[in-house]
Structures are given as C-alpha cells and as structure tokens.
Amino acid sequence: MYPTKYTKAASIDDAVKALGADEEAKILSGGQTLIATMKQHLAAPTGLVDVRSIAGMVGTSLDGDTLVIGAATTHAEVAGSAEVQKHTPALACLASGIGDPAVRHAGTIGGSVANNDPAADYPAALLALGATVVTNQREIGADDFFDGLFGTALEEGEIITAVKFPKAQAAAYVKFRQPASLFALVGVFVAKGSDGIRVTVTGAGDEGVFRSEALEAALTGDWSEAAAKGADVSAEGLMSDIHGTAAYRANLIKVMAARAVAAA
C-alpha cells in the first residue's frame, strides 16, 4: 500500500490549488480507469482531487442550438437527459451503451474525454460532432484536443469543466463490442452538419480515435448504406490483436458505418 491524500474540491479554484500543491496528484471524477489502475499498482498518485461536487460541473443544458454537458455528468445522466435526447439523440444512445450499469452510473464524460482511451466512445462523438472542450483556462476544438493514445491537449493544472456540442442535421453511432470488456472493437460515429460529413472511428486505430477520409468522401457524394459499404477503407494504421486483424477491422469499419448511416 501507499499513502494517498483525498481532497474534495468545492470549486475549480480549490481543485487547481490542490493540484498545484502536489505535482503527483490526479483528478478524480468517475474513477472508472484511475481506481482500477491504482488497484493494479499501475498508478500511484500521492493525491486525489475529487471534482464531482463542484457547482456547474454536473448536468446538461441548452444554450440556443448548443448542448452543454458538465464534465462531471455521468454516462447514465447523459443517456437520460431530456436536453441530450432532444438535441443529439445519437449522443444519448452512445452514453446508454457504455460499459455496464455500474460503469454508467459512476463514469463521467469529462473523465472519459480526458483519459482518451483508444477504444472509448465519447472521443468519437466529440470529433464527429465538432464539439468544443471547455476547461478552466480555455476552449479547445475536438480536432485539436485528441493527440494519439491517451494523449490530449490538456496542460498541467488544466481541468475540463464542460463539453459543448453543436446541433447536427443527422448523426448516429454504432459499435461492435469486445464481449469481455464491452469496449468498442470498432465504433463508428457518422454526422452530417453545417460543415459537411464527418465520420470518426474508435477502437481500431493504432493512434486512437481518428476521422475516416475515405468514408467522409464516399458519404459526401452519396449518403447511403451502399456508399459506406463500398468505401475504400485501408487497413494501414489499424490495430491487429487477438480480437481481430487490421484487415478484419477495416471491413468492420465499413459495416459499422453502413449501420450508422441507416440509424441516422
């Protein structure tokens, strides 16, 4: 065992102060990844700064055509939110399919986004919908936020406070689950918005979530299941492991994309 100081932050300033006082401290939100890695002794933070009780970091709201979700909002709360279901039903559907009920009632959108697991669902949604990550210091577009496996644009002392989603004309997310972990073996999010067609893939890339140029080009010319199935999706840069080869994942990306277009 090792000593770990727990701090329940009452405000963003409290959280920033606690993080500044201990360079080995970590932010605790849902803890679905952090606590598990601590149990396995793969992480040993000297401090945990709990941000779940900070006012304004929990809940969903609409600001005109923009959906705002507090970073400490759980997956279950996102899935059940009337605002999310009205604004972006695909996001509510995505949240309802994360993990199991225990995970959905503990894990948070901010924690998932900050962790950027290569098989997580939310990064695909943010990238496809052109979302904006709001921190205590600035706002970061999704295109500039995700940076390879578990990498993000977050700097030391920077805390995600909310995520903003513009309204899409049509959107859907479909994933093929790895049956043991329930993570996406391949997940595809398709969205048609004011800036055109965006298609993102999670669970398949060597470098984490990514946009599929091949599918975006195919669906821009023909928004149909047939166009998705006929796209030239390369296996280059895709993972190969015990669950599936890169070639298998490349084909599965097209299948999931076609199903997402049908759902959208």
Coordinates of C-alpha atoms in Angstrom, one line a residue:
M1 CA 0.0 0.0 0.0
Y2 CA 1.0 3.6 -0.4
P3 CA -0.4 6.9 1.1
T4 CA -2.9 8.9 -0.9
K5 CA -4.4 12.2 0.2
Y6 CA -8.0 12.7 -0.8
T7 CA -9.3 16.2 -1.4
K8 CA -13.0 17.0 -2.1
A9 CA -12.8 20.3 -4.1
A10 CA -15.6 22.8 -3.5
S11 CA -14.7 24.9 -6.5
I12 CA -12.4 24.9 -9.6
D13 CA -10.0 27.2 -7.7
D14 CA -9.8 24.6 -4.9
A15 CA -9.1 21.9 -7.4
V16 CA -6.4 23.9 -9.1
K17 CA -4.8 24.8 -5.8
A18 CA -4.8 21.2 -4.7
L19 CA -3.2 20.0 -7.9
G20 CA -0.6 22.8 -7.7
A21 CA 0.4 21.7 -4.2
D22 CA 1.1 18.2 -5.2
E23 CA 2.6 17.5 -8.7
E24 CA 1.8 13.8 -8.4
A25 CA -1.9 14.4 -7.6
K26 CA -4.6 13.3 -10.1
I27 CA -8.1 14.5 -10.7
L28 CA -10.8 12.0 -9.6
S29 CA -14.2 12.2 -11.3
G30 CA -15.8 8.8 -12.0
G31 CA -12.6 6.9 -11.3
Q32 CA -13.5 4.1 -13.7
T33 CA -10.0 4.0 -15.1
L34 CA -7.9 5.7 -12.4
I35 CA -9.1 3.5 -9.5
A36 CA -8.7 0.3 -11.5
T37 CA -5.1 1.2 -12.4
M38 CA -4.4 2.1 -8.8
K39 CA -5.6 -1.3 -7.6
Q40 CA -3.2 -2.9 -10.1
H41 CA -0.4 -0.6 -8.9
L42 CA 0.0 0.8 -12.4
A43 CA -0.6 4.3 -11.0
A44 CA 0.3 5.6 -7.5
P45 CA -0.9 9.2 -7.2
T46 CA 0.0 10.9 -3.9
G47 CA -3.2 12.8 -4.0
L48 CA -6.8 12.5 -5.4
V49 CA -8.7 15.7 -6.1
D50 CA -12.4 14.9 -6.4
V51 CA -14.3 17.4 -8.7
R52 CA -17.7 15.7 -8.6
S53 CA -19.2 18.2 -6.2
I54 CA -18.2 21.4 -7.9
A55 CA -21.2 23.6 -8.9
G56 CA -21.7 23.8 -12.6
M57 CA -19.8 20.7 -13.5
V58 CA -22.8 18.4 -13.4
G59 CA -25.9 18.4 -15.6
T60 CA -27.0 19.3 -19.1
S61 CA -28.4 22.4 -20.7
L62 CA -29.2 24.0 -24.0
D63 CA -27.7 27.4 -25.0
G64 CA -29.5 28.2 -28.2
D65 CA -28.5 25.4 -30.6
T66 CA -25.6 24.4 -28.4
L67 CA -25.8 21.5 -26.0
V68 CA -23.7 22.0 -22.9
I69 CA -22.8 19.0 -20.7
G70 CA -20.9 19.4 -17.4
A71 CA -17.7 17.4 -17.2
A72 CA -18.7 15.5 -14.1
T73 CA -22.0 14.4 -15.6
T74 CA -22.3 10.6 -15.6
H75 CA -22.9 8.5 -18.6
A76 CA -26.3 7.5 -17.2
E77 CA -27.2 11.2 -16.7
V78 CA -26.2 11.9 -20.3
A79 CA -28.3 9.0 -21.6
G80 CA -31.3 10.0 -19.6
S81 CA -31.2 13.8 -20.2
A82 CA -34.2 15.3 -22.0
E83 CA -31.9 18.0 -23.4
V84 CA -29.5 15.5 -24.9
Q85 CA -32.3 13.3 -26.3
K86 CA -33.8 16.4 -27.9
H87 CA -30.6 18.0 -29.2
T88 CA -28.5 14.9 -30.2
P89 CA -30.2 11.6 -29.7
A90 CA -27.1 9.8 -31.1
L91 CA -25.2 11.0 -28.1
A92 CA -27.8 9.8 -25.6
C93 CA -27.8 6.4 -27.4
L94 CA -24.0 6.3 -27.2
A95 CA -23.9 7.0 -23.5
S96 CA -26.5 4.3 -22.8
G97 CA -24.2 1.7 -24.4
I98 CA -21.1 2.5 -22.4
G99 CA -19.9 -0.4 -20.2
D100 CA -22.5 -1.8 -17.7
P101 CA -24.9 -0.1 -15.4
A102 CA -22.3 0.3 -12.6
V103 CA -19.9 2.0 -15.0
R104 CA -22.6 4.2 -16.5
H105 CA -23.7 5.5 -13.0
A106 CA -20.1 6.3 -11.9
G107 CA -18.1 7.2 -15.0
T108 CA -18.3 10.7 -16.4
I109 CA -18.0 12.4 -19.8
G110 CA -15.1 14.6 -18.7
G111 CA -13.1 11.7 -17.3
S112 CA -13.6 9.7 -20.5
V113 CA -12.6 12.6 -22.7
A114 CA -9.5 13.5 -20.5
N115 CA -8.4 9.8 -20.5
N116 CA -8.8 9.4 -24.3
D117 CA -8.8 5.6 -24.2
P118 CA -8.3 4.4 -27.8
A119 CA -11.5 2.3 -27.5
A120 CA -13.6 4.8 -25.7
D121 CA -16.9 6.0 -27.2
Y122 CA -17.1 9.7 -26.3
P123 CA -13.9 10.8 -28.3
A124 CA -15.6 9.6 -31.5
A125 CA -18.7 11.6 -30.7
L126 CA -16.7 14.8 -29.9
L127 CA -14.7 14.5 -33.1
A128 CA -17.6 13.7 -35.4
L129 CA -19.9 16.4 -34.0
G130 CA -17.2 19.1 -33.9
A131 CA -17.6 19.6 -30.2
T132 CA -15.6 22.0 -28.0
V133 CA -13.9 21.0 -24.8
V134 CA -14.2 23.8 -22.1
T135 CA -11.5 23.9 -19.4
N136 CA -10.8 26.3 -16.6
Q137 CA -8.4 28.1 -18.9
R138 CA -9.7 28.0 -22.4
E139 CA -11.9 26.3 -25.1
I140 CA -10.4 23.6 -27.3
G141 CA -11.9 22.3 -30.5
A142 CA -12.1 18.5 -30.7
D143 CA -9.9 18.5 -33.8
D144 CA -7.1 20.0 -31.7
F145 CA -7.8 18.2 -28.5
F146 CA -7.1 14.5 -29.1
D147 CA -3.4 13.6 -29.5
G148 CA -2.7 9.9 -30.0
L149 CA -3.1 7.1 -27.5
F150 CA -4.3 8.5 -24.2
G151 CA -2.9 11.9 -25.3
T152 CA -4.7 15.2 -25.2
A153 CA -4.0 19.0 -25.4
L154 CA -4.6 19.4 -21.7
E155 CA -1.7 21.1 -19.8
E156 CA -0.7 20.9 -16.2
G157 CA -3.4 22.2 -13.9
E158 CA -6.0 22.3 -16.6
I159 CA -9.4 20.8 -15.8
I160 CA -12.2 20.0 -18.2
T161 CA -15.4 21.8 -16.9
A162 CA -17.8 21.1 -19.7
V163 CA -18.2 19.9 -23.3
K164 CA -20.2 21.9 -25.9
F165 CA -21.9 20.2 -28.9
P166 CA -23.3 22.0 -31.9
K167 CA -26.5 20.6 -33.4
A168 CA -26.1 18.1 -36.2
Q169 CA -28.6 17.6 -39.1
A170 CA -28.2 13.8 -38.7
A171 CA -26.0 11.6 -36.6
A172 CA -25.6 8.1 -35.2
Y173 CA -23.1 5.9 -33.5
V174 CA -22.8 2.1 -33.9
K175 CA -20.1 -0.1 -32.3
F176 CA -19.1 -3.7 -32.4
R177 CA -18.4 -4.6 -28.8
Q178 CA -15.5 -6.6 -27.5
P179 CA -17.7 -9.0 -25.4
A180 CA -15.5 -9.2 -22.3
S181 CA -14.6 -5.5 -21.8
L182 CA -17.6 -4.0 -23.6
F183 CA -15.3 -1.5 -25.2
A184 CA -15.6 -0.9 -28.9
L185 CA -13.6 -3.4 -31.0
V186 CA -14.7 -0.9 -33.7
G187 CA -17.1 2.0 -33.2
V188 CA -18.1 4.4 -36.0
F189 CA -19.9 7.8 -35.5
V190 CA -21.3 9.5 -38.6
A191 CA -22.6 13.1 -38.5
K192 CA -24.0 15.4 -41.1
G193 CA -23.6 19.1 -40.1
S194 CA -23.1 22.6 -41.3
D195 CA -19.5 21.8 -42.2
G196 CA -20.3 18.7 -44.1
I197 CA -19.9 14.9 -43.4
R198 CA -17.7 13.8 -40.6
V199 CA -17.0 10.1 -39.8
T200 CA -14.9 9.0 -36.9
V201 CA -13.6 5.6 -35.8
T202 CA -12.7 4.4 -32.3
G203 CA -11.3 1.1 -31.1
A204 CA -9.4 0.4 -34.4
G205 CA -6.6 2.8 -34.8
D206 CA -3.0 2.4 -33.7
E207 CA -3.1 6.0 -32.6
G208 CA -6.6 6.1 -31.1
V209 CA -9.7 7.9 -32.4
F210 CA -9.5 9.2 -36.0
R211 CA -11.5 10.6 -38.9
S212 CA -12.0 8.4 -41.9
E213 CA -11.3 10.4 -45.0
A214 CA -12.4 7.5 -47.2
L215 CA -15.8 7.3 -45.6
E216 CA -16.3 11.0 -45.5
A217 CA -15.6 11.3 -49.2
A218 CA -17.9 8.4 -50.0
L219 CA -20.8 9.7 -47.9
T220 CA -20.4 13.3 -49.1
G221 CA -21.2 12.1 -52.6
D222 CA -23.9 9.6 -51.5
W223 CA -25.3 9.5 -48.0
S224 CA -26.3 5.8 -48.1
E225 CA -25.5 2.4 -46.7
A226 CA -24.3 1.3 -50.1
A227 CA -21.8 4.1 -50.3
A228 CA -20.4 3.3 -46.8
K229 CA -20.0 -0.4 -47.7
G230 CA -18.3 0.5 -50.9
A231 CA -15.8 2.9 -49.5
D232 CA -12.1 2.1 -49.8
V233 CA -11.1 1.8 -46.2
S234 CA -7.4 0.9 -45.8
A235 CA -6.1 -1.5 -43.1
E236 CA -3.0 0.7 -42.8
G237 CA -2.6 2.2 -39.4
L238 CA -5.2 -0.1 -37.8
M239 CA -4.6 -2.5 -34.9
S240 CA -4.1 -6.2 -35.1
D241 CA -4.5 -8.2 -32.0
I242 CA -6.1 -11.4 -30.6
H243 CA -9.6 -10.0 -31.3
G244 CA -9.1 -9.2 -35.0
T245 CA -6.6 -8.3 -37.7
A246 CA -6.2 -4.9 -39.2
A247 CA -7.9 -6.2 -42.4
Y248 CA -10.8 -7.5 -40.3
R249 CA -11.2 -4.1 -38.6
A250 CA -11.0 -2.3 -41.9
N251 CA -14.0 -4.3 -43.2
L252 CA -15.8 -3.9 -39.8
I253 CA -15.4 -0.1 -40.1
K254 CA -17.4 -0.2 -43.3
V255 CA -20.1 -2.4 -41.8
M256 CA -20.5 -0.3 -38.7
A257 CA -20.5 2.9 -40.9
A258 CA -23.3 1.5 -43.0
R259 CA -25.4 0.6 -39.9
A260 CA -24.7 4.1 -38.5
V261 CA -25.9 5.8 -41.7
A262 CA -29.1 3.6 -41.6
A263 CA -29.6 4.6 -38.0
A264 CA -29.1 8.3 -38.7

